[in-house]
PDB file of C-alpha atoms in Angstrom:
ATOM      1  CA  UNK W   1      13.880   3.481  16.421  1.00 93.00           C
ATOM      2  CA  UNK W   2      13.937   3.402  12.616  1.00 94.00           C
ATOM      3  CA  UNK W   3      12.226   5.407   9.903  1.00 96.00           C
ATOM      4  CA  UNK W   4      10.185   3.432   7.372  1.00 96.00           C
ATOM      5  CA  UNK W   5       9.028   5.127   4.172  1.00 96.00           C
ATOM      6  CA  UNK W   6       6.586   3.923   1.542  1.00 95.00           C
ATOM      7  CA  UNK W   7       6.608   6.072  -1.606  1.00 95.00           C
ATOM      8  CA  UNK W   8       3.382   5.623  -3.559  1.00 92.00           C
ATOM      9  CA  UNK W   9       2.251   7.231  -6.790  1.00 91.00           C
ATOM     10  CA  UNK W  10       0.023   9.722  -4.966  1.00 90.00           C
ATOM     11  CA  UNK W  11       1.129   9.800  -1.333  1.00 92.00           C
ATOM     12  CA  UNK W  12       4.207   8.910   0.692  1.00 95.00           C
ATOM     13  CA  UNK W  13       3.738   7.412   4.154  1.00 95.00           C
ATOM     14  CA  UNK W  14       6.438   7.762   6.802  1.00 96.00           C
ATOM     15  CA  UNK W  15       6.444   5.762  10.014  1.00 95.00           C
ATOM     16  CA  UNK W  16       8.732   5.694  13.021  1.00 95.00           C
ATOM     17  CA  UNK W  17       9.008   2.125  14.298  1.00 94.00           C
ATOM     18  CA  UNK W  18      10.383   1.031  17.653  1.00 91.00           C
ATOM     19  CA  UNK W  19      10.629  -2.724  17.965  1.00 81.00           C
ATOM     20  CA  UNK W  20       7.516  -3.960  16.237  1.00 78.00           C
ATOM     21  CA  UNK W  21       5.527  -0.971  17.531  1.00 89.00           C
ATOM     22  CA  UNK W  22       4.530   1.889  15.222  1.00 93.00           C
ATOM     23  CA  UNK W  23       5.142   5.110  17.146  1.00 94.00           C
ATOM     24  CA  UNK W  24       3.368   7.274  14.554  1.00 94.00           C
ATOM     25  CA  UNK W  25       2.805   7.644  10.836  1.00 95.00           C
ATOM     26  CA  UNK W  26       2.771  10.750   8.652  1.00 95.00           C
ATOM     27  CA  UNK W  27       1.514  11.279   5.118  1.00 94.00           C
ATOM     28  CA  UNK W  28       2.865  13.668   2.481  1.00 95.00           C
ATOM     29  CA  UNK W  29       2.243  14.035  -1.236  1.00 94.00           C
ATOM     30  CA  UNK W  30       4.603  12.196  -3.594  1.00 95.00           C
ATOM     31  CA  UNK W  31       6.063  15.021  -5.658  1.00 95.00           C
ATOM     32  CA  UNK W  32       8.359  13.915  -8.467  1.00 94.00           C
ATOM     33  CA  UNK W  33       9.594  17.490  -8.908  1.00 93.00           C
ATOM     34  CA  UNK W  34      10.964  17.873  -5.388  1.00 94.00           C
ATOM     35  CA  UNK W  35      14.716  17.586  -4.912  1.00 95.00           C
ATOM     36  CA  UNK W  36      16.530  15.663  -2.207  1.00 95.00           C
ATOM     37  CA  UNK W  37      17.201  18.998  -0.454  1.00 95.00           C
ATOM     38  CA  UNK W  38      13.481  19.791  -0.372  1.00 96.00           C
ATOM     39  CA  UNK W  39      12.518  16.368   0.971  1.00 95.00           C
ATOM     40  CA  UNK W  40      15.278  16.621   3.572  1.00 96.00           C
ATOM     41  CA  UNK W  41      13.919  19.917   4.902  1.00 95.00           C
ATOM     42  CA  UNK W  42      10.287  18.763   4.768  1.00 96.00           C
ATOM     43  CA  UNK W  43      10.815  15.477   6.587  1.00 96.00           C
ATOM     44  CA  UNK W  44      13.240  17.017   9.075  1.00 96.00           C
ATOM     45  CA  UNK W  45      10.502  19.447  10.123  1.00 96.00           C
ATOM     46  CA  UNK W  46       7.837  16.746  10.315  1.00 96.00           C
ATOM     47  CA  UNK W  47       9.979  14.482  12.489  1.00 96.00           C
ATOM     48  CA  UNK W  48      11.019  17.264  14.839  1.00 95.00           C
ATOM     49  CA  UNK W  49       7.374  18.285  15.189  1.00 95.00           C
ATOM     50  CA  UNK W  50       6.804  14.753  16.543  1.00 95.00           C
ATOM     51  CA  UNK W  51       9.697  15.160  18.983  1.00 95.00           C
ATOM     52  CA  UNK W  52      12.120  13.001  16.982  1.00 95.00           C
ATOM     53  CA  UNK W  53      15.691  14.105  16.299  1.00 95.00           C
ATOM     54  CA  UNK W  54      16.571  12.520  12.918  1.00 95.00           C
ATOM     55  CA  UNK W  55      20.154  11.944  14.100  1.00 93.00           C
ATOM     56  CA  UNK W  56      18.845   9.692  16.882  1.00 94.00           C
ATOM     57  CA  UNK W  57      17.384   7.182  14.403  1.00 94.00           C
ATOM     58  CA  UNK W  58      19.374   3.976  14.000  1.00 93.00           C
ATOM     59  CA  UNK W  59      18.603   3.792  10.278  1.00 92.00           C
ATOM     60  CA  UNK W  60      15.716   3.169   7.969  1.00 95.00           C
ATOM     61  CA  UNK W  61      14.152   1.420   5.020  1.00 96.00           C
ATOM     62  CA  UNK W  62      12.069   2.565   2.085  1.00 95.00           C
ATOM     63  CA  UNK W  63      10.008   1.083  -0.684  1.00 95.00           C
ATOM     64  CA  UNK W  64       9.018   3.065  -3.745  1.00 94.00           C
ATOM     65  CA  UNK W  65       6.872   2.472  -6.812  1.00 92.00           C
ATOM     66  CA  UNK W  66       8.145   5.779  -8.239  1.00 93.00           C
ATOM     67  CA  UNK W  67      11.629   4.991  -9.637  1.00 90.00           C
ATOM     68  CA  UNK W  68      12.824   8.588  -9.790  1.00 90.00           C
ATOM     69  CA  UNK W  69      11.926   9.192  -6.133  1.00 94.00           C
ATOM     70  CA  UNK W  70      13.623   6.025  -4.892  1.00 93.00           C
ATOM     71  CA  UNK W  71      17.104   7.495  -5.254  1.00 93.00           C
ATOM     72  CA  UNK W  72      16.041  11.036  -4.307  1.00 95.00           C
ATOM     73  CA  UNK W  73      14.400   9.895  -1.072  1.00 95.00           C
ATOM     74  CA  UNK W  74      17.216   7.498  -0.149  1.00 94.00           C
ATOM     75  CA  UNK W  75      19.821  10.237  -0.592  1.00 94.00           C
ATOM     76  CA  UNK W  76      17.740  12.734   1.369  1.00 95.00           C
ATOM     77  CA  UNK W  77      17.213  10.361   4.298  1.00 95.00           C
ATOM     78  CA  UNK W  78      20.839   9.271   4.486  1.00 95.00           C
ATOM     79  CA  UNK W  79      21.905  12.912   4.624  1.00 94.00           C
ATOM     80  CA  UNK W  80      19.208  13.741   7.177  1.00 94.00           C
ATOM     81  CA  UNK W  81      19.963  10.889   9.570  1.00 94.00           C
ATOM     82  CA  UNK W  82      23.625  10.223   8.845  1.00 94.00           C
ATOM     83  CA  UNK W  83      22.714   6.506   8.622  1.00 93.00           C
ATOM     84  CA  UNK W  84      22.398   3.976   5.805  1.00 90.00           C
ATOM     85  CA  UNK W  85      18.925   3.378   4.374  1.00 92.00           C
ATOM     86  CA  UNK W  86      17.809   0.107   2.848  1.00 93.00           C
ATOM     87  CA  UNK W  87      15.757   0.273  -0.347  1.00 93.00           C
ATOM     88  CA  UNK W  88      13.489  -2.656  -1.165  1.00 94.00           C
ATOM     89  CA  UNK W  89      14.603  -4.118  -4.470  1.00 89.00           C
ATOM     90  CA  UNK W  90      17.109  -6.487  -6.044  1.00 85.00           C
ATOM     91  CA  UNK W  91      19.509  -7.947  -3.497  1.00 86.00           C
ATOM     92  CA  UNK W  92      17.280  -7.405  -0.469  1.00 91.00           C
ATOM     93  CA  UNK W  93      16.407 -10.504   1.581  1.00 93.00           C
ATOM     94  CA  UNK W  94      12.655 -11.048   1.815  1.00 93.00           C
ATOM     95  CA  UNK W  95      12.216 -14.800   2.210  1.00 92.00           C
ATOM     96  CA  UNK W  96       9.769 -14.844  -0.706  1.00 94.00           C
ATOM     97  CA  UNK W  97       9.929 -17.277  -3.608  1.00 94.00           C
ATOM     98  CA  UNK W  98       8.692 -15.034  -6.423  1.00 94.00           C
ATOM     99  CA  UNK W  99       7.295 -17.243  -9.166  1.00 95.00           C
ATOM    100  CA  UNK W 100       6.448 -14.590 -11.743  1.00 93.00           C
ATOM    101  CA  UNK W 101       8.075 -14.663 -15.197  1.00 94.00           C
ATOM    102  CA  UNK W 102      10.193 -11.610 -14.365  1.00 93.00           C
ATOM    103  CA  UNK W 103      10.597 -11.212 -10.576  1.00 91.00           C
ATOM    104  CA  UNK W 104      12.405  -7.897 -11.042  1.00 88.00           C
ATOM    105  CA  UNK W 105       9.159  -6.373 -12.330  1.00 89.00           C
ATOM    106  CA  UNK W 106       7.312  -7.024  -9.085  1.00 92.00           C
ATOM    107  CA  UNK W 107       6.603  -3.728  -7.346  1.00 91.00           C
ATOM    108  CA  UNK W 108       8.335  -3.038  -4.041  1.00 93.00           C
ATOM    109  CA  UNK W 109       4.977  -2.390  -2.377  1.00 93.00           C
ATOM    110  CA  UNK W 110       3.718  -5.841  -3.381  1.00 95.00           C
ATOM    111  CA  UNK W 111       6.832  -7.472  -1.977  1.00 95.00           C
ATOM    112  CA  UNK W 112       6.437  -5.606   1.320  1.00 96.00           C
ATOM    113  CA  UNK W 113       2.717  -6.433   1.518  1.00 96.00           C
ATOM    114  CA  UNK W 114       3.467 -10.123   0.981  1.00 96.00           C
ATOM    115  CA  UNK W 115       6.185 -10.285   3.632  1.00 96.00           C
ATOM    116  CA  UNK W 116       3.921  -8.642   6.226  1.00 96.00           C
ATOM    117  CA  UNK W 117       0.877 -10.736   5.342  1.00 96.00           C
ATOM    118  CA  UNK W 118       2.826 -13.984   5.631  1.00 96.00           C
ATOM    119  CA  UNK W 119       3.936 -12.972   9.125  1.00 93.00           C
ATOM    120  CA  UNK W 120       0.380 -12.236  10.245  1.00 95.00           C
ATOM    121  CA  UNK W 121      -1.992 -14.468   8.265  1.00 96.00           C
ATOM    122  CA  UNK W 122      -2.115 -18.069   7.128  1.00 96.00           C
ATOM    123  CA  UNK W 123      -1.556 -18.822   3.413  1.00 96.00           C
ATOM    124  CA  UNK W 124      -2.914 -19.259   0.840  1.00 97.00           C
ATOM    125  CA  UNK W 125      -3.369 -15.505   0.821  1.00 97.00           C
ATOM    126  CA  UNK W 126      -4.942 -12.842  -1.351  1.00 98.00           C
ATOM    127  CA  UNK W 127      -3.802  -9.267  -0.733  1.00 98.00           C
ATOM    128  CA  UNK W 128      -5.623  -6.212  -2.093  1.00 98.00           C
ATOM    129  CA  UNK W 129      -3.643  -2.961  -1.959  1.00 97.00           C
ATOM    130  CA  UNK W 130      -6.062  -0.190  -2.877  1.00 95.00           C
ATOM    131  CA  UNK W 131      -4.272   3.037  -3.717  1.00 92.00           C
ATOM    132  CA  UNK W 132      -3.717   4.851  -7.017  1.00 91.00           C
ATOM    133  CA  UNK W 133      -3.906   1.380  -8.552  1.00 94.00           C
ATOM    134  CA  UNK W 134      -5.645  -1.623  -7.067  1.00 96.00           C
ATOM    135  CA  UNK W 135      -3.103  -4.415  -6.940  1.00 96.00           C
ATOM    136  CA  UNK W 136      -3.901  -8.035  -6.135  1.00 97.00           C
ATOM    137  CA  UNK W 137      -1.237 -10.451  -4.934  1.00 97.00           C
ATOM    138  CA  UNK W 138      -1.639 -14.210  -4.488  1.00 98.00           C
ATOM    139  CA  UNK W 139       0.655 -16.145  -2.146  1.00 97.00           C
ATOM    140  CA  UNK W 140       0.523 -19.910  -1.720  1.00 96.00           C
ATOM    141  CA  UNK W 141       1.981 -22.134   0.974  1.00 94.00           C
ATOM    142  CA  UNK W 142       5.759 -22.198   1.186  1.00 91.00           C
ATOM    143  CA  UNK W 143       6.062 -18.393   0.872  1.00 92.00           C
ATOM    144  CA  UNK W 144       5.483 -18.654  -2.876  1.00 96.00           C
ATOM    145  CA  UNK W 145       4.392 -15.421  -4.558  1.00 97.00           C
ATOM    146  CA  UNK W 146       2.401 -16.828  -7.467  1.00 97.00           C
ATOM    147  CA  UNK W 147       1.438 -13.581  -9.229  1.00 96.00           C
ATOM    148  CA  UNK W 148      -1.577 -11.329  -9.236  1.00 96.00           C
ATOM    149  CA  UNK W 149      -3.679  -8.751 -11.009  1.00 96.00           C
ATOM    150  CA  UNK W 150      -3.520  -5.007 -11.579  1.00 95.00           C
ATOM    151  CA  UNK W 151      -6.337  -2.571 -12.313  1.00 94.00           C
ATOM    152  CA  UNK W 152      -7.122   1.153 -11.998  1.00 94.00           C
ATOM    153  CA  UNK W 153      -7.676   2.407  -8.477  1.00 94.00           C
ATOM    154  CA  UNK W 154     -11.033   3.692  -7.279  1.00 95.00           C
ATOM    155  CA  UNK W 155     -10.121   7.374  -7.501  1.00 93.00           C
ATOM    156  CA  UNK W 156      -8.515   6.913 -10.916  1.00 94.00           C
ATOM    157  CA  UNK W 157     -11.766   5.385 -12.164  1.00 93.00           C
ATOM    158  CA  UNK W 158     -13.827   8.219 -10.679  1.00 92.00           C
ATOM    159  CA  UNK W 159     -11.570  10.853 -12.224  1.00 93.00           C
ATOM    160  CA  UNK W 160     -11.693   9.183 -15.643  1.00 93.00           C
ATOM    161  CA  UNK W 161     -15.487   9.003 -15.477  1.00 91.00           C
ATOM    162  CA  UNK W 162     -15.939  12.694 -14.681  1.00 91.00           C
ATOM    163  CA  UNK W 163     -13.344  13.789 -17.261  1.00 91.00           C
ATOM    164  CA  UNK W 164     -14.673  11.707 -20.134  1.00 91.00           C
ATOM    165  CA  UNK W 165     -18.411  12.226 -19.523  1.00 91.00           C
ATOM    166  CA  UNK W 166     -19.418  15.876 -19.958  1.00 87.00           C
ATOM    167  CA  UNK W 167     -22.412  15.779 -17.620  1.00 89.00           C
ATOM    168  CA  UNK W 168     -20.808  13.859 -14.771  1.00 89.00           C
ATOM    169  CA  UNK W 169     -19.331  15.897 -11.892  1.00 90.00           C
ATOM    170  CA  UNK W 170     -16.113  15.253 -10.000  1.00 91.00           C
ATOM    171  CA  UNK W 171     -16.933  13.532  -6.706  1.00 88.00           C
ATOM    172  CA  UNK W 172     -14.950  12.161  -3.788  1.00 89.00           C
ATOM    173  CA  UNK W 173     -14.948   8.583  -2.573  1.00 90.00           C
ATOM    174  CA  UNK W 174     -17.481   8.276   0.258  1.00 92.00           C
ATOM    175  CA  UNK W 175     -19.845   5.677   1.629  1.00 94.00           C
ATOM    176  CA  UNK W 176     -22.936   5.555  -0.613  1.00 94.00           C
ATOM    177  CA  UNK W 177     -26.243   6.703   0.903  1.00 92.00           C
ATOM    178  CA  UNK W 178     -28.258   4.093  -0.976  1.00 93.00           C
ATOM    179  CA  UNK W 179     -27.755   1.161  -3.332  1.00 95.00           C
ATOM    180  CA  UNK W 180     -29.998   2.564  -6.058  1.00 95.00           C
ATOM    181  CA  UNK W 181     -29.146   6.232  -6.486  1.00 93.00           C
ATOM    182  CA  UNK W 182     -31.684   8.991  -7.097  1.00 93.00           C
ATOM    183  CA  UNK W 183     -29.187  11.732  -8.030  1.00 93.00           C
ATOM    184  CA  UNK W 184     -26.221  11.715 -10.399  1.00 93.00           C
ATOM    185  CA  UNK W 185     -23.771  11.950  -7.499  1.00 93.00           C
ATOM    186  CA  UNK W 186     -25.500   9.138  -5.597  1.00 94.00           C
ATOM    187  CA  UNK W 187     -25.531   6.947  -8.714  1.00 94.00           C
ATOM    188  CA  UNK W 188     -21.808   7.509  -9.282  1.00 93.00           C
ATOM    189  CA  UNK W 189     -20.913   6.877  -5.649  1.00 94.00           C
ATOM    190  CA  UNK W 190     -23.065   3.765  -5.409  1.00 95.00           C
ATOM    191  CA  UNK W 191     -21.728   2.496  -8.715  1.00 96.00           C
ATOM    192  CA  UNK W 192     -18.055   2.873  -7.842  1.00 95.00           C
ATOM    193  CA  UNK W 193     -18.362   1.488  -4.297  1.00 96.00           C
ATOM    194  CA  UNK W 194     -20.737  -1.418  -4.890  1.00 97.00           C
ATOM    195  CA  UNK W 195     -19.210  -2.088  -8.301  1.00 96.00           C
ATOM    196  CA  UNK W 196     -15.692  -2.304  -6.870  1.00 97.00           C
ATOM    197  CA  UNK W 197     -16.873  -4.407  -3.931  1.00 97.00           C
ATOM    198  CA  UNK W 198     -18.595  -6.784  -6.345  1.00 97.00           C
ATOM    199  CA  UNK W 199     -15.435  -6.975  -8.425  1.00 97.00           C
ATOM    200  CA  UNK W 200     -13.368  -7.905  -5.363  1.00 97.00           C
ATOM    201  CA  UNK W 201     -15.898 -10.571  -4.410  1.00 98.00           C
ATOM    202  CA  UNK W 202     -15.791 -12.025  -7.900  1.00 97.00           C
ATOM    203  CA  UNK W 203     -11.989 -12.112  -7.964  1.00 97.00           C
ATOM    204  CA  UNK W 204     -11.873 -13.774  -4.536  1.00 97.00           C
ATOM    205  CA  UNK W 205     -14.356 -16.445  -5.637  1.00 97.00           C
ATOM    206  CA  UNK W 206     -12.310 -17.223  -8.738  1.00 97.00           C
ATOM    207  CA  UNK W 207      -9.005 -17.360  -6.864  1.00 97.00           C
ATOM    208  CA  UNK W 208     -10.599 -19.598  -4.233  1.00 96.00           C
ATOM    209  CA  UNK W 209     -11.341 -22.091  -7.010  1.00 95.00           C
ATOM    210  CA  UNK W 210      -7.575 -22.322  -7.612  1.00 94.00           C
ATOM    211  CA  UNK W 211      -7.075 -23.446  -3.997  1.00 94.00           C
ATOM    212  CA  UNK W 212      -9.855 -26.003  -3.754  1.00 90.00           C
ATOM    213  CA  UNK W 213     -10.202 -27.537  -0.315  1.00 88.00           C
ATOM    214  CA  UNK W 214      -8.034 -24.933   1.390  1.00 94.00           C
ATOM    215  CA  UNK W 215      -9.088 -21.911   3.436  1.00 95.00           C
ATOM    216  CA  UNK W 216      -8.185 -18.654   1.690  1.00 96.00           C
ATOM    217  CA  UNK W 217      -7.096 -15.692   3.825  1.00 97.00           C
ATOM    218  CA  UNK W 218      -7.984 -12.306   2.321  1.00 98.00           C
ATOM    219  CA  UNK W 219      -6.372  -9.037   3.432  1.00 98.00           C
ATOM    220  CA  UNK W 220      -6.869  -5.478   2.200  1.00 98.00           C
ATOM    221  CA  UNK W 221      -4.771  -2.374   2.778  1.00 97.00           C
ATOM    222  CA  UNK W 222      -4.354   1.058   1.189  1.00 93.00           C
ATOM    223  CA  UNK W 223      -6.187   4.350   1.425  1.00 91.00           C
ATOM    224  CA  UNK W 224      -9.347   3.265  -0.396  1.00 94.00           C
ATOM    225  CA  UNK W 225      -9.752  -0.099   1.310  1.00 96.00           C
ATOM    226  CA  UNK W 226     -11.814   0.958   4.385  1.00 95.00           C
ATOM    227  CA  UNK W 227     -14.672   2.260   2.253  1.00 95.00           C
ATOM    228  CA  UNK W 228     -14.798  -0.646  -0.202  1.00 97.00           C
ATOM    229  CA  UNK W 229     -14.231  -3.609   2.132  1.00 97.00           C
ATOM    230  CA  UNK W 230     -17.339  -2.746   4.162  1.00 96.00           C
ATOM    231  CA  UNK W 231     -19.540  -3.604   1.167  1.00 97.00           C
ATOM    232  CA  UNK W 232     -17.883  -6.900   0.183  1.00 98.00           C
ATOM    233  CA  UNK W 233     -19.680 -10.170   0.894  1.00 97.00           C
ATOM    234  CA  UNK W 234     -16.505 -12.156   1.408  1.00 97.00           C
ATOM    235  CA  UNK W 235     -14.623 -11.850   4.682  1.00 96.00           C
ATOM    236  CA  UNK W 236     -11.754  -9.426   4.136  1.00 97.00           C
ATOM    237  CA  UNK W 237      -9.449  -8.267   6.941  1.00 97.00           C
ATOM    238  CA  UNK W 238      -8.560  -4.572   6.649  1.00 97.00           C
ATOM    239  CA  UNK W 239      -4.959  -4.019   7.777  1.00 96.00           C
ATOM    240  CA  UNK W 240      -4.077  -0.320   7.868  1.00 94.00           C
ATOM    241  CA  UNK W 241      -0.408  -0.836   8.751  1.00 93.00           C
ATOM    242  CA  UNK W 242       0.440  -3.793   6.524  1.00 95.00           C
ATOM    243  CA  UNK W 243       3.152  -1.936   4.617  1.00 94.00           C
ATOM    244  CA  UNK W 244       4.766  -0.568   7.775  1.00 94.00           C
ATOM    245  CA  UNK W 245       4.823  -4.057   9.302  1.00 94.00           C
ATOM    246  CA  UNK W 246       6.370  -5.431   6.122  1.00 95.00           C
ATOM    247  CA  UNK W 247       9.081  -2.780   6.034  1.00 95.00           C
ATOM    248  CA  UNK W 248       9.984  -3.559   9.640  1.00 94.00           C
ATOM    249  CA  UNK W 249      10.176  -7.295   8.901  1.00 94.00           C
ATOM    250  CA  UNK W 250      12.426  -6.742   5.863  1.00 94.00           C
ATOM    251  CA  UNK W 251      14.642  -4.346   7.811  1.00 94.00           C
ATOM    252  CA  UNK W 252      15.128  -7.003  10.479  1.00 92.00           C
ATOM    253  CA  UNK W 253      16.132  -9.570   7.849  1.00 91.00           C
ATOM    254  CA  UNK W 254      18.744  -7.274   6.305  1.00 93.00           C
ATOM    255  CA  UNK W 255      20.266  -5.191   9.080  1.00 82.00           C
TER     256      UNK W 255
END
């Protein structure tokens, strides 16, 4: 069994993987101020609460979009388990042909998403990862990562709206009650959900034009995806464990 860790801007997801089976996942807040000692103690307790002795793990892999936590978390996990941990980045085998102008700039989460999606879905592929940011990756046949798009995440947009508009309250992301709101909260919720869904539909339609005559597979993952995907008109597969599957696949390629 290995430990897979995805460090995001807001949350960090930990998963224990045995074969290609996910035993369990845990979620903690990504805290840039925590030291390796603090993460070691926190994750040690979480794993033991699940009945897992960290020393029994054969190793692990992590991806991080927070540069300062990449080293902190790697050091903490190597001390906790006594095993080497892979970190997704330069020098790691992925099997992708990254065709961006500067491949080193491509986020580790996007690389992991792409590897998992290619193992599970037929290209050409569009991948939406909906977390703190909404990232869009486009993969063509031949395992070619062509590029993508990047925009503020749903919660970031909601927070900016309530902070910059004096009369708008802070609200959480929930399914809207109606399309046309009758209260301020309902208008905001309907606007962000249907507006984001419409944006995804528009992006999919435009990307589909780039692959004329071919069937486009569309996958969504990330914490905000379940709410938004429901209201899209295009067929989008929601894949909760895409990142975990990708980390397992990359671990297998590099162990």
